[in-house]
mmCIF file of C-alpha atoms in Angstrom:
data_model
loop_
_atom_site.group_PDB
_atom_site.id
_atom_site.type_symbol
_atom_site.label_atom_id
_atom_site.label_comp_id
_atom_site.label_asym_id
_atom_site.label_seq_id
_atom_site.Cartn_x
_atom_site.Cartn_y
_atom_site.Cartn_z
ATOM 1 C CA MET A 1 104.690 92.821 116.374
ATOM 2 C CA LYS A 2 104.283 90.937 113.101
ATOM 3 C CA LEU A 3 106.832 88.462 111.750
ATOM 4 C CA VAL A 4 107.239 88.225 107.964
ATOM 5 C CA ILE A 5 109.301 85.190 106.924
ATOM 6 C CA PHE A 6 110.708 84.759 103.428
ATOM 7 C CA ASP A 7 112.012 81.717 101.639
ATOM 8 C CA VAL A 8 115.190 82.457 99.671
ATOM 9 C CA ASP A 9 115.691 80.381 96.502
ATOM 10 C CA GLY A 10 112.898 81.086 94.033
ATOM 11 C CA THR A 11 111.381 83.759 96.263
ATOM 12 C CA LEU A 12 114.020 86.402 96.972
ATOM 13 C CA VAL A 13 116.741 85.257 94.571
ATOM 14 C CA ASP A 14 116.729 83.585 91.156
ATOM 15 C CA SER A 15 119.255 80.849 91.854
ATOM 16 C CA GLN A 16 117.992 78.213 89.432
ATOM 17 C CA ASN A 17 121.021 78.208 87.113
ATOM 18 C CA ILE A 18 123.627 77.711 89.814
ATOM 19 C CA ILE A 19 121.486 75.116 91.604
ATOM 20 C CA VAL A 20 121.108 73.003 88.460
ATOM 21 C CA ALA A 21 124.778 73.412 87.529
ATOM 22 C CA SER A 22 125.890 72.397 91.029
ATOM 23 C CA GLN A 23 123.611 69.359 90.977
ATOM 24 C CA HIS A 24 125.009 68.286 87.615
ATOM 25 C CA ALA A 25 128.562 68.653 88.908
ATOM 26 C CA ALA A 26 127.717 66.532 91.950
ATOM 27 C CA PHE A 27 126.159 63.777 89.858
ATOM 28 C CA ALA A 28 129.070 63.870 87.409
ATOM 29 C CA ALA A 29 131.503 63.361 90.293
ATOM 30 C CA PHE A 30 129.828 60.017 90.982
ATOM 31 C CA GLY A 31 129.115 59.041 87.384
ATOM 32 C CA ILE A 32 125.357 59.340 87.898
ATOM 33 C CA GLU A 33 123.035 60.551 85.144
ATOM 34 C CA PRO A 34 121.627 63.922 86.242
ATOM 35 C CA PRO A 35 117.860 64.430 86.440
ATOM 36 C CA SER A 36 115.887 66.737 84.190
ATOM 37 C CA ARG A 37 115.967 70.457 84.908
ATOM 38 C CA GLU A 38 112.295 70.304 85.890
ATOM 39 C CA LEU A 39 112.944 67.614 88.488
ATOM 40 C CA SER A 40 116.085 69.386 89.685
ATOM 41 C CA LEU A 41 114.106 72.529 90.447
ATOM 42 C CA SER A 42 111.110 70.725 91.920
ATOM 43 C CA ILE A 43 113.086 69.806 95.049
ATOM 44 C CA VAL A 44 114.416 73.304 95.775
ATOM 45 C CA GLY A 45 113.431 74.103 99.338
ATOM 46 C CA LEU A 46 114.282 70.715 100.773
ATOM 47 C CA SER A 47 117.523 70.228 102.669
ATOM 48 C CA LEU A 48 120.335 68.981 100.443
ATOM 49 C CA ALA A 49 120.231 65.459 101.847
ATOM 50 C CA GLU A 50 116.471 65.185 101.366
ATOM 51 C CA ALA A 51 116.773 66.677 97.887
ATOM 52 C CA PHE A 52 119.344 64.131 96.746
ATOM 53 C CA ILE A 53 117.289 61.277 98.166
ATOM 54 C CA VAL A 54 114.436 62.407 95.907
ATOM 55 C CA LEU A 55 116.708 62.926 92.907
ATOM 56 C CA ALA A 56 118.941 59.863 93.191
ATOM 57 C CA GLY A 57 117.140 57.449 95.500
ATOM 58 C CA PRO A 58 117.872 56.423 99.095
ATOM 59 C CA HIS A 59 120.647 54.015 98.102
ATOM 60 C CA ALA A 60 122.728 56.641 96.304
ATOM 61 C CA PRO A 61 125.854 58.078 97.998
ATOM 62 C CA ILE A 62 123.852 60.905 99.557
ATOM 63 C CA GLU A 63 126.553 62.282 101.857
ATOM 64 C CA GLY A 64 129.054 62.351 99.004
ATOM 65 C CA LEU A 65 126.584 64.033 96.663
ATOM 66 C CA VAL A 66 125.862 66.709 99.262
ATOM 67 C CA THR A 67 129.571 67.401 99.732
ATOM 68 C CA ALA A 68 130.177 67.495 95.975
ATOM 69 C CA TYR A 69 127.233 69.875 95.539
ATOM 70 C CA LYS A 70 128.546 72.250 98.209
ATOM 71 C CA ASP A 71 132.026 72.193 96.696
ATOM 72 C CA ALA A 72 130.678 72.887 93.208
ATOM 73 C CA PHE A 73 128.399 75.650 94.451
ATOM 74 C CA GLY A 74 131.318 77.372 96.173
ATOM 75 C CA VAL A 75 133.316 77.372 92.940
ATOM 76 C CA LEU A 76 130.471 78.211 90.563
ATOM 77 C CA ARG A 77 129.203 81.199 92.538
ATOM 78 C CA THR A 78 132.201 83.158 91.202
ATOM 79 C CA ASP A 79 130.908 82.717 87.628
ATOM 80 C CA PRO A 80 128.929 85.840 86.602
ATOM 81 C CA ALA A 81 126.800 83.686 84.296
ATOM 82 C CA LEU A 82 125.570 81.773 87.351
ATOM 83 C CA ALA A 83 124.807 84.761 89.561
ATOM 84 C CA GLU A 84 121.894 84.724 92.019
ATOM 85 C CA PRO A 85 120.111 88.000 91.201
ATOM 86 C CA LEU A 86 117.285 89.323 93.313
ATOM 87 C CA PHE A 87 113.859 89.052 91.752
ATOM 88 C CA PRO A 88 112.441 92.422 90.637
ATOM 89 C CA GLY A 89 110.972 94.298 93.573
ATOM 90 C CA ALA A 90 112.506 92.096 96.275
ATOM 91 C CA GLU A 91 114.892 94.723 97.641
ATOM 92 C CA GLU A 92 112.228 97.420 97.657
ATOM 93 C CA CYS A 93 109.791 95.125 99.462
ATOM 94 C CA LEU A 94 112.309 94.190 102.140
ATOM 95 C CA ALA A 95 113.461 97.774 102.610
ATOM 96 C CA GLY A 96 109.888 98.975 103.027
ATOM 97 C CA LEU A 97 109.108 96.317 105.605
ATOM 98 C CA GLU A 98 112.351 97.009 107.460
ATOM 99 C CA ARG A 99 111.371 100.656 107.885
ATOM 100 C CA ARG A 100 108.205 99.704 109.758
ATOM 101 C CA ASP A 101 108.356 99.594 113.539
ATOM 102 C CA ASP A 102 105.674 96.896 113.771
ATOM 103 C CA VAL A 103 107.436 94.290 111.596
ATOM 104 C CA LEU A 104 110.291 91.858 112.060
ATOM 105 C CA LEU A 105 111.791 90.064 109.066
ATOM 106 C CA GLY A 106 112.889 86.448 108.944
ATOM 107 C CA ILE A 107 114.326 83.831 106.602
ATOM 108 C CA ALA A 108 113.446 80.131 106.443
ATOM 109 C CA THR A 109 115.476 78.364 103.777
ATOM 110 C CA GLY A 110 116.823 75.041 102.649
ATOM 111 C CA LYS A 111 120.171 76.773 102.116
ATOM 112 C CA THR A 112 123.007 76.090 104.525
ATOM 113 C CA ARG A 113 124.168 78.767 106.949
ATOM 114 C CA ARG A 114 127.237 79.255 104.745
ATOM 115 C CA GLY A 115 125.048 79.840 101.709
ATOM 116 C CA VAL A 116 122.913 82.373 103.548
ATOM 117 C CA SER A 117 126.007 84.166 104.878
ATOM 118 C CA HIS A 118 127.218 84.641 101.305
ATOM 119 C CA LEU A 119 123.826 86.101 100.381
ATOM 120 C CA LEU A 120 123.899 88.475 103.359
ATOM 121 C CA ASP A 121 127.397 89.618 102.406
ATOM 122 C CA ARG A 122 126.499 90.186 98.783
ATOM 123 C CA HIS A 123 123.386 92.239 99.457
ATOM 124 C CA GLN A 124 124.524 93.871 102.727
ATOM 125 C CA TRP A 125 121.644 92.307 104.634
ATOM 126 C CA HIS A 126 123.430 91.482 107.895
ATOM 127 C CA THR A 127 121.156 93.694 110.015
ATOM 128 C CA ARG A 128 117.968 93.161 108.029
ATOM 129 C CA PHE A 129 116.636 89.873 109.425
ATOM 130 C CA ALA A 130 115.709 89.317 113.062
ATOM 131 C CA THR A 131 115.748 85.540 112.658
ATOM 132 C CA ILE A 132 117.422 83.257 110.118
ATOM 133 C CA GLN A 133 116.551 79.574 109.938
ATOM 134 C CA THR A 134 118.620 77.289 107.705
ATOM 135 C CA ALA A 135 118.914 73.619 106.858
ATOM 136 C CA ASP A 136 121.779 73.286 109.343
ATOM 137 C CA GLY A 137 119.619 73.940 112.380
ATOM 138 C CA ALA A 138 116.241 72.344 111.697
ATOM 139 C CA PRO A 139 114.564 69.403 109.965
ATOM 140 C CA SER A 140 113.929 69.860 106.263
ATOM 141 C CA LYS A 141 110.800 71.586 105.024
ATOM 142 C CA PRO A 142 107.879 70.875 105.141
ATOM 143 C CA HIS A 143 108.509 70.144 108.836
ATOM 144 C CA PRO A 144 107.371 73.278 110.726
ATOM 145 C CA ALA A 145 110.490 73.528 112.916
ATOM 146 C CA MET A 146 112.029 76.472 111.051
ATOM 147 C CA ILE A 147 108.943 78.618 111.524
ATOM 148 C CA LEU A 148 108.397 77.468 115.101
ATOM 149 C CA GLN A 149 111.999 78.317 115.965
ATOM 150 C CA ALA A 150 111.733 81.693 114.239
ATOM 151 C CA MET A 151 108.599 82.600 116.193
ATOM 152 C CA GLU A 152 110.191 81.498 119.450
ATOM 153 C CA GLU A 153 113.317 83.559 118.796
ATOM 154 C CA VAL A 154 111.430 86.819 118.282
ATOM 155 C CA GLY A 155 108.395 86.173 120.475
ATOM 156 C CA ALA A 156 105.827 86.123 117.661
ATOM 157 C CA SER A 157 102.580 84.165 117.643
ATOM 158 C CA PRO A 158 101.216 82.140 114.710
ATOM 159 C CA ASP A 159 98.430 84.698 114.237
ATOM 160 C CA ASP A 160 101.059 87.403 113.761
ATOM 161 C CA THR A 161 103.303 85.451 111.385
ATOM 162 C CA VAL A 162 103.277 84.990 107.617
ATOM 163 C CA MET A 163 105.417 82.718 105.429
ATOM 164 C CA ILE A 164 106.157 83.753 101.840
ATOM 165 C CA GLY A 165 107.563 81.170 99.450
ATOM 166 C CA ASP A 166 107.537 79.651 95.996
ATOM 167 C CA SER A 167 107.234 75.950 96.820
ATOM 168 C CA SER A 168 104.717 73.449 98.097
ATOM 169 C CA TYR A 169 107.189 72.768 100.923
ATOM 170 C CA ASP A 170 106.899 76.386 102.073
ATOM 171 C CA MET A 171 103.112 76.292 102.025
ATOM 172 C CA ALA A 172 102.887 72.947 103.838
ATOM 173 C CA MET A 173 105.422 74.119 106.421
ATOM 174 C CA ALA A 174 103.399 77.265 107.060
ATOM 175 C CA ARG A 175 100.165 75.312 107.446
ATOM 176 C CA ALA A 176 101.834 72.883 109.848
ATOM 177 C CA ALA A 177 103.100 75.807 111.932
ATOM 178 C CA GLY A 178 99.691 77.493 111.957
ATOM 179 C CA VAL A 179 100.810 80.643 110.127
ATOM 180 C CA LEU A 180 99.527 82.377 106.994
ATOM 181 C CA PRO A 181 101.003 80.866 103.785
ATOM 182 C CA ILE A 182 101.450 83.233 100.833
ATOM 183 C CA GLY A 183 102.708 81.746 97.581
ATOM 184 C CA VAL A 184 104.607 83.481 94.793
ATOM 185 C CA SER A 185 104.244 82.434 91.173
ATOM 186 C CA TRP A 186 107.679 83.487 89.890
ATOM 187 C CA GLY A 187 109.607 80.655 91.533
ATOM 188 C CA PHE A 188 110.486 77.068 90.703
ATOM 189 C CA GLN A 189 107.204 75.193 91.221
ATOM 190 C CA PRO A 190 103.881 75.453 89.371
ATOM 191 C CA VAL A 191 101.103 77.472 90.951
ATOM 192 C CA ALA A 192 98.928 74.358 91.204
ATOM 193 C CA ALA A 193 101.444 72.758 93.564
ATOM 194 C CA LEU A 194 101.294 75.754 95.901
ATOM 195 C CA THR A 195 97.506 75.777 95.859
ATOM 196 C CA GLU A 196 97.325 72.073 96.630
ATOM 197 C CA ALA A 197 99.748 72.542 99.519
ATOM 198 C CA GLY A 198 97.494 75.131 101.135
ATOM 199 C CA ALA A 199 98.532 78.576 99.906
ATOM 200 C CA ASP A 200 96.104 81.191 101.235
ATOM 201 C CA CYS A 201 96.766 83.249 98.112
ATOM 202 C CA ILE A 202 99.323 83.445 95.320
ATOM 203 C CA VAL A 203 100.823 86.676 93.999
ATOM 204 C CA ASP A 204 102.503 87.295 90.651
ATOM 205 C CA SER A 205 104.940 90.056 91.628
ATOM 206 C CA TYR A 206 106.332 91.923 94.610
ATOM 207 C CA GLU A 207 104.088 94.791 93.579
ATOM 208 C CA ASP A 208 101.102 92.469 94.006
ATOM 209 C CA LEU A 209 102.477 91.233 97.326
ATOM 210 C CA ALA A 210 102.446 94.718 98.861
ATOM 211 C CA PRO A 211 98.652 95.066 99.358
ATOM 212 C CA VAL A 212 98.396 91.476 100.597
ATOM 213 C CA LEU A 213 101.017 92.182 103.249
ATOM 214 C CA ASP A 214 99.409 95.522 104.091
ATOM 215 C CA ALA A 215 96.128 93.726 104.804
ATOM 216 C CA PHE A 216 97.898 91.159 106.974
ATOM 217 C CA LEU A 217 99.886 93.775 108.879
ATOM 218 C CA SER A 218 96.843 95.947 109.549
ATOM 219 C CA ARG A 219 94.691 93.227 111.058
ATOM 220 C CA LEU A 220 94.499 92.780 114.798
ATOM 221 C CA SER A 221 95.732 89.604 116.400
ATOM 222 C CA PRO A 222 93.344 87.876 118.840
ATOM 223 C CA ALA A 223 95.406 89.253 121.720
ATOM 224 C CA GLU A 224 94.898 92.811 120.456
ATOM 225 C CA ALA A 225 91.233 92.503 119.543
#
């Protein structure tokens, strides 16, 4: 059985507008000048606390910023202009993988469990993923804990697991866990950052991802060889 793990923000969903808006609201609540959009998006994938340490420094009111961000996000997600649409091809890719009897799907995300639950509700994904790892239950990426926990939950080995994400944190996490890292170019970080972090390959669309996954899924693990 193969385990295919997806990052969420920047990989499955285009959440950049609501992330930046929520960050700005959090900084405004504390009278702090918000960072540039580029910097705001560069930390997507980290846990909220780690992200705000990068954005505001370790001496900033991190706990308060995290709370303000969550509160703003909860309000702003009702604004159609700040929707989190799926990237083109994401639903078709997931549906195709779900139909296979040799694949389990997983999520490893810097989102909170509450944020993921909203996503599952919106897209009717409650039965789609065999394992869901969030920032609430593991150290922040690039620590490998999310992937290690996911593999343990479903009984998968590193040789039979792949991590798909848009950030250097995803790639470094995958390398640290000993699984195959596949980068996507449509997310929030430049391709060079993914390459430097150890991406095995980088795809430009879900259509391009399909043959890469087919090759991974068709190969024998050492235990099967």
